[in-house]
Amino acid sequence: MAKTNTKSETARSARAPRKTISAAASRPPRGAASAKTETPYHHGALREALLQAAERVLERDGLAGLTLRAVAREAGVSHAAPTHHFGDLTGLLSELAAVGFRQFNAAMAASSNAATTPLQAALARPKAYVAYAQAHPGMYGIMFRTERLDYSRPSLHEAAEASFAGLANAIGMMRQEQISGDALTLSQGAAIARAWSMVHGFTTLLLDGRLEDILGRLPEGTTAERLLEAMLMAPISGKLPGP
Amino acid sequence: MAKTNTKSETARSARAPRKTISAAASRPPRGAASAKTETPYHHGALREALLQAAERVLERDGLAGLTLRAVAREAGVSHAAPTHHFGDLTGLLSELAAVGFRQFNAAMAASSNAATTPLQAALARPKAYVAYAQAHPGMYGIMFRTERLDYSRPSLHEAAEASFAGLANAIGMMRQEQISGDALTLSQGAAIARAWSMVHGFTTLLLDGRLEDILGRLPEGTTAERLLEAMLMAPISGKLPGP
DNA sequence: CTCCCTATCTTTACATCGTAAAGATGAGAT
DNA sequence: ATCTCATCTTTACGATGTAAAGATAGGGAG
């Protein structure tokens, strides 16, 4: 961290000059700045505004640029304002991850519902999974690569749980079994772990550029999506190992 | 970052009192501190010492505690000393990741060589993969979860490449094919991506605690290793999806 | 043998970060 | 109209990465 950034911390003081010594006599009206209805000064939905600002910062500056202060700056409030709403950096990241999980789940559900053939149905969710991560790498990073998440937060726990439930359900449909919420057979657990590990592993490797090596050696113009498809179909059509 | 740490930055000054104003008249002999041959003051292998210190810090304090200054503290040198050897935090992390990859490759090779039956041979590398990550989660995190790595560094590039080559080779053996260094068929690429994604995904999910949900629902006492085995065997013995 | 060059290490400095604590602000209750 | 208190701002502190300047010797040049 601590990037040598030219962006001054006191950028805001341009429109709200710091009173160095003078007492609180005639404070410049904040209403002038909030006339654009961007962030309605004292009241309004600062919490939501901060989450949206965080998403914007994440898309613009990536994971490294997503700091508490940067988010506050983006929202046009003081750097300590987020504390009151999220308590912590962990709090903000966790709530943002929850937002991401909801988008993620919605994308997969939509893609799954649009499928018609069984083959399409089997490939729809994984493809949507990878597509979301490629479209929102920062968000995916928050959701899956960050140790600074607090899963005890209800919103995050619930959203992540929904993601898992969707996966388990899809596996159950493919196996034509009822996946119980309580207990799993080893075979069921293995099937779920397998599907999840494969797609999640593929996604992280892809986002980290670790698959470039493979993609570059494949027939000209083979996309990551094509490789994903082939990978997922392999256990069905591929040859078995051993003599 | 910026943990509220009680460890003072000036811990070293206990044995090497800071000369506040006095000129460089009689500097306390550094040889007294280096008499234990830990870090031979001015000369010696500071580079190696820093890498070992970094590994120690990583195992003790985890990824969050692995900072340039902490490593310098651990090695008993000033906080700016690492700069000259690694240039950057990225530099240090990259060299450390290279060390990790070499350990990692050695562990997998050893496990693979010890296998006797074809089934053992097929499971040896994945098991060693996960075992290494579980034994050295911090190191694995550096190697695979960090965006602050510079793969253009020869040592890191080479070590990571060796890891990939070992994987590709193992897949080639299982398929009884020769895996060319230049080109890959889609089927070959899919097999490699599949094996790597599955094991890597499983590992990251396991380290992140995301598999607890599954493990807790499995028959009493099912270990992660057992789940991994079942997962890897599934495409061979499991039932196929669809009607 | 002496002197100086240069790689190595230390000091100092600065911008940034997360977080705590205290001071202002204003909306709604009394 | 005044009070209360949630909300937001200021200020402060310790931590980090990194740049730049000062100190320290090892080793070659004279």
mmCIF file of N, CA and C in Angstrom, chain B residues 83-166:
data_model
loop_
_atom_site.group_PDB
_atom_site.id
_atom_site.type_symbol
_atom_site.label_atom_id
_atom_site.label_comp_id
_atom_site.label_asym_id
_atom_site.label_seq_id
_atom_site.Cartn_x
_atom_site.Cartn_y
_atom_site.Cartn_z
ATOM 1 N N THR B 83 15.460 -2.778 0.599
ATOM 2 C CA THR B 83 15.309 -2.068 -0.665
ATOM 3 C C THR B 83 16.480 -2.350 -1.606
ATOM 4 N N HIS B 84 17.665 -2.326 -1.055
ATOM 5 C CA HIS B 84 18.840 -2.480 -1.899
ATOM 6 C C HIS B 84 18.916 -3.867 -2.538
ATOM 7 N N HIS B 85 18.315 -4.851 -1.884
ATOM 8 C CA HIS B 85 18.423 -6.228 -2.389
ATOM 9 C C HIS B 85 17.226 -6.634 -3.240
ATOM 10 N N PHE B 86 16.067 -6.066 -2.928
ATOM 11 C CA PHE B 86 14.859 -6.492 -3.645
ATOM 12 C C PHE B 86 14.167 -5.322 -4.330
ATOM 13 N N GLY B 87 14.641 -4.133 -4.064
ATOM 14 C CA GLY B 87 14.083 -2.977 -4.737
ATOM 15 C C GLY B 87 12.745 -2.563 -4.194
ATOM 16 N N ASP B 88 11.913 -3.557 -3.984
ATOM 17 C CA ASP B 88 10.507 -3.279 -3.807
ATOM 18 C C ASP B 88 9.879 -4.326 -2.897
ATOM 19 N N LEU B 89 8.707 -4.045 -2.397
ATOM 20 C CA LEU B 89 7.961 -5.085 -1.696
ATOM 21 C C LEU B 89 7.608 -6.185 -2.685
ATOM 22 N N THR B 90 7.224 -5.770 -3.881
ATOM 23 C CA THR B 90 6.955 -6.745 -4.940
ATOM 24 C C THR B 90 8.164 -7.642 -5.176
ATOM 25 N N GLY B 91 9.338 -7.035 -5.126
ATOM 26 C CA GLY B 91 10.548 -7.811 -5.345
ATOM 27 C C GLY B 91 10.740 -8.867 -4.274
ATOM 28 N N LEU B 92 10.573 -8.465 -3.040
ATOM 29 C CA LEU B 92 10.741 -9.426 -1.944
ATOM 30 C C LEU B 92 9.710 -10.542 -2.031
ATOM 31 N N LEU B 93 8.468 -10.164 -2.238
ATOM 32 C CA LEU B 93 7.401 -11.163 -2.318
ATOM 33 C C LEU B 93 7.639 -12.116 -3.488
ATOM 34 N N SER B 94 8.116 -11.586 -4.590
ATOM 35 C CA SER B 94 8.341 -12.429 -5.764
ATOM 36 C C SER B 94 9.446 -13.446 -5.497
ATOM 37 N N GLU B 95 10.523 -12.984 -4.888
ATOM 38 C CA GLU B 95 11.619 -13.908 -4.593
ATOM 39 C C GLU B 95 11.171 -14.948 -3.560
ATOM 40 N N LEU B 96 10.375 -14.510 -2.606
ATOM 41 C CA LEU B 96 9.876 -15.445 -1.599
ATOM 42 C C LEU B 96 8.942 -16.467 -2.250
ATOM 43 N N ALA B 97 8.124 -16.003 -3.171
ATOM 44 C CA ALA B 97 7.228 -16.917 -3.884
ATOM 45 C C ALA B 97 8.026 -17.932 -4.690
ATOM 46 N N ALA B 98 9.153 -17.491 -5.235
ATOM 47 C CA ALA B 98 10.012 -18.413 -5.980
ATOM 48 C C ALA B 98 10.536 -19.503 -5.052
ATOM 49 N N VAL B 99 10.946 -19.116 -3.860
ATOM 50 C CA VAL B 99 11.372 -20.101 -2.858
ATOM 51 C C VAL B 99 10.240 -21.090 -2.598
ATOM 52 N N GLY B 100 9.041 -20.556 -2.430
ATOM 53 C CA GLY B 100 7.884 -21.403 -2.174
ATOM 54 C C GLY B 100 7.628 -22.369 -3.318
ATOM 55 N N PHE B 101 7.718 -21.892 -4.528
ATOM 56 C CA PHE B 101 7.484 -22.772 -5.678
ATOM 57 C C PHE B 101 8.506 -23.896 -5.734
ATOM 58 N N ARG B 102 9.724 -23.592 -5.352
ATOM 59 C CA ARG B 102 10.743 -24.641 -5.378
ATOM 60 C C ARG B 102 10.446 -25.707 -4.323
ATOM 61 N N GLN B 103 10.072 -25.276 -3.131
ATOM 62 C CA GLN B 103 9.674 -26.232 -2.094
ATOM 63 C C GLN B 103 8.485 -27.059 -2.584
ATOM 64 N N PHE B 104 7.546 -26.366 -3.140
ATOM 65 C CA PHE B 104 6.299 -26.958 -3.632
ATOM 66 C C PHE B 104 6.591 -28.023 -4.685
ATOM 67 N N ASN B 105 7.410 -27.683 -5.655
ATOM 68 C CA ASN B 105 7.755 -28.625 -6.716
ATOM 69 C C ASN B 105 8.486 -29.837 -6.151
ATOM 70 N N ALA B 106 9.379 -29.583 -5.216
ATOM 71 C CA ALA B 106 10.139 -30.685 -4.626
ATOM 72 C C ALA B 106 9.193 -31.641 -3.899
ATOM 73 N N ALA B 107 8.229 -31.083 -3.172
ATOM 74 C CA ALA B 107 7.295 -31.923 -2.423
ATOM 75 C C ALA B 107 6.466 -32.786 -3.365
ATOM 76 N N MET B 108 6.018 -32.206 -4.452
ATOM 77 C CA MET B 108 5.200 -32.968 -5.392
ATOM 78 C C MET B 108 6.027 -34.032 -6.104
ATOM 79 N N ALA B 109 7.237 -33.670 -6.467
ATOM 80 C CA ALA B 109 8.094 -34.638 -7.149
ATOM 81 C C ALA B 109 8.387 -35.824 -6.236
ATOM 82 N N ALA B 110 8.683 -35.524 -4.968
ATOM 83 C CA ALA B 110 8.993 -36.595 -4.016
ATOM 84 C C ALA B 110 7.801 -37.520 -3.851
ATOM 85 N N SER B 111 6.638 -36.923 -3.703
ATOM 86 C CA SER B 111 5.439 -37.729 -3.507
ATOM 87 C C SER B 111 5.140 -38.558 -4.745
ATOM 88 N N SER B 112 5.347 -37.971 -5.892
ATOM 89 C CA SER B 112 5.081 -38.676 -7.141
ATOM 90 C C SER B 112 6.031 -39.849 -7.321
ATOM 91 N N ASN B 113 7.278 -39.649 -6.960
ATOM 92 C CA ASN B 113 8.270 -40.705 -7.122
ATOM 93 C C ASN B 113 8.033 -41.879 -6.178
ATOM 94 N N ALA B 114 7.396 -41.580 -5.042
ATOM 95 C CA ALA B 114 7.187 -42.629 -4.049
ATOM 96 C C ALA B 114 6.020 -43.543 -4.405
ATOM 97 N N ALA B 115 5.235 -43.134 -5.396
ATOM 98 C CA ALA B 115 4.058 -43.929 -5.755
ATOM 99 C C ALA B 115 4.457 -45.204 -6.482
ATOM 100 N N THR B 116 3.686 -46.255 -6.251
ATOM 101 C CA THR B 116 3.994 -47.538 -6.896
ATOM 102 C C THR B 116 2.907 -47.943 -7.885
ATOM 103 N N THR B 117 1.657 -47.959 -7.431
ATOM 104 C CA THR B 117 0.569 -48.342 -8.322
ATOM 105 C C THR B 117 0.133 -47.163 -9.173
ATOM 106 N N PRO B 118 -0.521 -47.405 -10.304
ATOM 107 C CA PRO B 118 -1.020 -46.318 -11.153
ATOM 108 C C PRO B 118 -2.007 -45.422 -10.408
ATOM 109 N N LEU B 119 -2.834 -46.027 -9.575
ATOM 110 C CA LEU B 119 -3.804 -45.233 -8.828
ATOM 111 C C LEU B 119 -3.077 -44.293 -7.866
ATOM 112 N N GLN B 120 -2.084 -44.830 -7.168
ATOM 113 C CA GLN B 120 -1.293 -43.980 -6.284
ATOM 114 C C GLN B 120 -0.642 -42.850 -7.072
ATOM 115 N N ALA B 121 -0.116 -43.200 -8.234
ATOM 116 C CA ALA B 121 0.565 -42.199 -9.045
ATOM 117 C C ALA B 121 -0.389 -41.075 -9.449
ATOM 118 N N ALA B 122 -1.631 -41.455 -9.711
ATOM 119 C CA ALA B 122 -2.602 -40.453 -10.140
ATOM 120 C C ALA B 122 -2.993 -39.527 -8.995
ATOM 121 N N LEU B 123 -2.968 -40.042 -7.775
ATOM 122 C CA LEU B 123 -3.422 -39.246 -6.636
ATOM 123 C C LEU B 123 -2.283 -38.573 -5.876
ATOM 124 N N ALA B 124 -1.058 -39.017 -6.143
ATOM 125 C CA ALA B 124 0.070 -38.534 -5.346
ATOM 126 C C ALA B 124 0.271 -37.031 -5.476
ATOM 127 N N ARG B 125 0.317 -36.559 -6.680
ATOM 128 C CA ARG B 125 0.586 -35.133 -6.883
ATOM 129 C C ARG B 125 -0.517 -34.240 -6.321
ATOM 130 N N PRO B 126 -1.773 -34.508 -6.627
ATOM 131 C CA PRO B 126 -2.823 -33.665 -6.042
ATOM 132 C C PRO B 126 -2.791 -33.650 -4.517
ATOM 133 N N LYS B 127 -2.564 -34.826 -3.922
ATOM 134 C CA LYS B 127 -2.516 -34.878 -2.469
ATOM 135 C C LYS B 127 -1.351 -34.075 -1.923
ATOM 136 N N ALA B 128 -0.204 -34.178 -2.582
ATOM 137 C CA ALA B 128 0.959 -33.410 -2.146
ATOM 138 C C ALA B 128 0.704 -31.916 -2.324
ATOM 139 N N TYR B 129 0.002 -31.585 -3.379
ATOM 140 C CA TYR B 129 -0.364 -30.188 -3.654
ATOM 141 C C TYR B 129 -1.147 -29.611 -2.476
ATOM 142 N N VAL B 130 -2.226 -30.292 -2.129
ATOM 143 C CA VAL B 130 -3.074 -29.800 -1.039
ATOM 144 C C VAL B 130 -2.336 -29.852 0.291
ATOM 145 N N ALA B 131 -1.539 -30.912 0.482
ATOM 146 C CA ALA B 131 -0.810 -31.049 1.745
ATOM 147 C C ALA B 131 0.171 -29.894 1.937
ATOM 148 N N TYR B 132 0.846 -29.512 0.862
ATOM 149 C CA TYR B 132 1.782 -28.393 0.987
ATOM 150 C C TYR B 132 1.045 -27.114 1.365
ATOM 151 N N ALA B 133 -0.064 -26.893 0.709
ATOM 152 C CA ALA B 133 -0.825 -25.675 0.989
ATOM 153 C C ALA B 133 -1.324 -25.653 2.427
ATOM 154 N N GLN B 134 -1.716 -26.814 2.930
ATOM 155 C CA GLN B 134 -2.199 -26.861 4.307
ATOM 156 C C GLN B 134 -1.061 -26.668 5.302
ATOM 157 N N ALA B 135 0.108 -27.177 4.947
ATOM 158 C CA ALA B 135 1.252 -27.049 5.836
ATOM 159 C C ALA B 135 1.841 -25.642 5.786
ATOM 160 N N HIS B 136 1.725 -24.987 4.649
ATOM 161 C CA HIS B 136 2.299 -23.649 4.481
ATOM 162 C C HIS B 136 1.273 -22.712 3.844
ATOM 163 N N PRO B 137 0.213 -22.424 4.555
ATOM 164 C CA PRO B 137 -0.850 -21.603 3.953
ATOM 165 C C PRO B 137 -0.376 -20.206 3.567
ATOM 166 N N GLY B 138 0.520 -19.646 4.390
ATOM 167 C CA GLY B 138 1.023 -18.318 4.069
ATOM 168 C C GLY B 138 1.798 -18.331 2.769
ATOM 169 N N MET B 139 2.659 -19.285 2.640
ATOM 170 C CA MET B 139 3.461 -19.387 1.432
ATOM 171 C C MET B 139 2.569 -19.610 0.218
ATOM 172 N N TYR B 140 1.615 -20.500 0.362
ATOM 173 C CA TYR B 140 0.702 -20.752 -0.756
ATOM 174 C C TYR B 140 -0.052 -19.472 -1.122
ATOM 175 N N GLY B 141 -0.396 -18.713 -0.099
ATOM 176 C CA GLY B 141 -1.083 -17.443 -0.342
ATOM 177 C C GLY B 141 -0.231 -16.500 -1.152
ATOM 178 N N ILE B 142 1.050 -16.409 -0.778
ATOM 179 C CA ILE B 142 1.977 -15.571 -1.547
ATOM 180 C C ILE B 142 2.037 -16.035 -2.990
ATOM 181 N N MET B 143 2.133 -17.333 -3.163
ATOM 182 C CA MET B 143 2.352 -17.878 -4.500
ATOM 183 C C MET B 143 1.142 -17.707 -5.423
ATOM 184 N N PHE B 144 -0.048 -17.768 -4.832
ATOM 185 C CA PHE B 144 -1.230 -17.819 -5.695
ATOM 186 C C PHE B 144 -2.268 -16.721 -5.463
ATOM 187 N N ARG B 145 -2.230 -16.046 -4.319
ATOM 188 C CA ARG B 145 -3.310 -15.092 -4.071
ATOM 189 C C ARG B 145 -2.830 -13.646 -4.133
ATOM 190 N N THR B 146 -1.598 -13.459 -4.488
ATOM 191 C CA THR B 146 -1.101 -12.095 -4.398
ATOM 192 C C THR B 146 -0.998 -11.460 -5.776
ATOM 193 N N GLU B 147 -1.486 -10.261 -5.866
ATOM 194 C CA GLU B 147 -1.364 -9.518 -7.102
ATOM 195 C C GLU B 147 -0.005 -8.834 -7.160
ATOM 196 N N ARG B 148 0.653 -8.739 -6.006
ATOM 197 C CA ARG B 148 1.947 -8.075 -5.976
ATOM 198 C C ARG B 148 3.078 -9.051 -6.275
ATOM 199 N N LEU B 149 3.033 -9.646 -7.429
ATOM 200 C CA LEU B 149 4.111 -10.527 -7.851
ATOM 201 C C LEU B 149 4.591 -10.067 -9.215
ATOM 202 N N ASP B 150 5.871 -10.187 -9.428
ATOM 203 C CA ASP B 150 6.446 -9.796 -10.708
ATOM 204 C C ASP B 150 6.977 -11.042 -11.403
ATOM 205 N N TYR B 151 6.164 -11.580 -12.319
ATOM 206 C CA TYR B 151 6.534 -12.821 -12.980
ATOM 207 C C TYR B 151 7.639 -12.650 -14.006
ATOM 208 N N SER B 152 8.021 -11.420 -14.247
ATOM 209 C CA SER B 152 9.123 -11.221 -15.180
ATOM 210 C C SER B 152 10.458 -11.519 -14.495
ATOM 211 N N ARG B 153 10.450 -11.626 -13.180
ATOM 212 C CA ARG B 153 11.688 -12.001 -12.482
ATOM 213 C C ARG B 153 12.049 -13.433 -12.862
ATOM 214 N N PRO B 154 13.259 -13.649 -13.311
ATOM 215 C CA PRO B 154 13.652 -14.974 -13.806
ATOM 216 C C PRO B 154 13.426 -16.078 -12.779
ATOM 217 N N SER B 155 13.806 -15.835 -11.535
ATOM 218 C CA SER B 155 13.717 -16.907 -10.537
ATOM 219 C C SER B 155 12.266 -17.334 -10.345
ATOM 220 N N LEU B 156 11.368 -16.362 -10.255
ATOM 221 C CA LEU B 156 9.954 -16.704 -10.057
ATOM 222 C C LEU B 156 9.374 -17.351 -11.304
ATOM 223 N N HIS B 157 9.664 -16.766 -12.446
ATOM 224 C CA HIS B 157 9.144 -17.290 -13.702
ATOM 225 C C HIS B 157 9.564 -18.741 -13.883
ATOM 226 N N GLU B 158 10.816 -19.002 -13.608
ATOM 227 C CA GLU B 158 11.368 -20.339 -13.802
ATOM 228 C C GLU B 158 10.724 -21.337 -12.852
ATOM 229 N N ALA B 159 10.618 -20.964 -11.591
ATOM 230 C CA ALA B 159 10.061 -21.886 -10.590
ATOM 231 C C ALA B 159 8.590 -22.172 -10.870
ATOM 232 N N ALA B 160 7.850 -21.143 -11.258
ATOM 233 C CA ALA B 160 6.429 -21.345 -11.551
ATOM 234 C C ALA B 160 6.253 -22.167 -12.818
ATOM 235 N N GLU B 161 7.136 -21.935 -13.762
ATOM 236 C CA GLU B 161 7.087 -22.671 -15.024
ATOM 237 C C GLU B 161 7.348 -24.152 -14.780
ATOM 238 N N ALA B 162 8.276 -24.432 -13.886
ATOM 239 C CA ALA B 162 8.592 -25.821 -13.553
ATOM 240 C C ALA B 162 7.367 -26.502 -12.961
ATOM 241 N N SER B 163 6.630 -25.758 -12.163
ATOM 242 C CA SER B 163 5.425 -26.310 -11.556
ATOM 243 C C SER B 163 4.412 -26.676 -12.635
ATOM 244 N N PHE B 164 4.248 -25.793 -13.583
ATOM 245 C CA PHE B 164 3.317 -26.044 -14.685
ATOM 246 C C PHE B 164 3.776 -27.226 -15.537
ATOM 247 N N ALA B 165 5.069 -27.282 -15.794
ATOM 248 C CA ALA B 165 5.604 -28.361 -16.616
ATOM 249 C C ALA B 165 5.381 -29.714 -15.941
ATOM 250 N N GLY B 166 5.559 -29.737 -14.616
ATOM 251 C CA GLY B 166 5.332 -30.981 -13.884
ATOM 252 C C GLY B 166 3.900 -31.444 -14.015
#
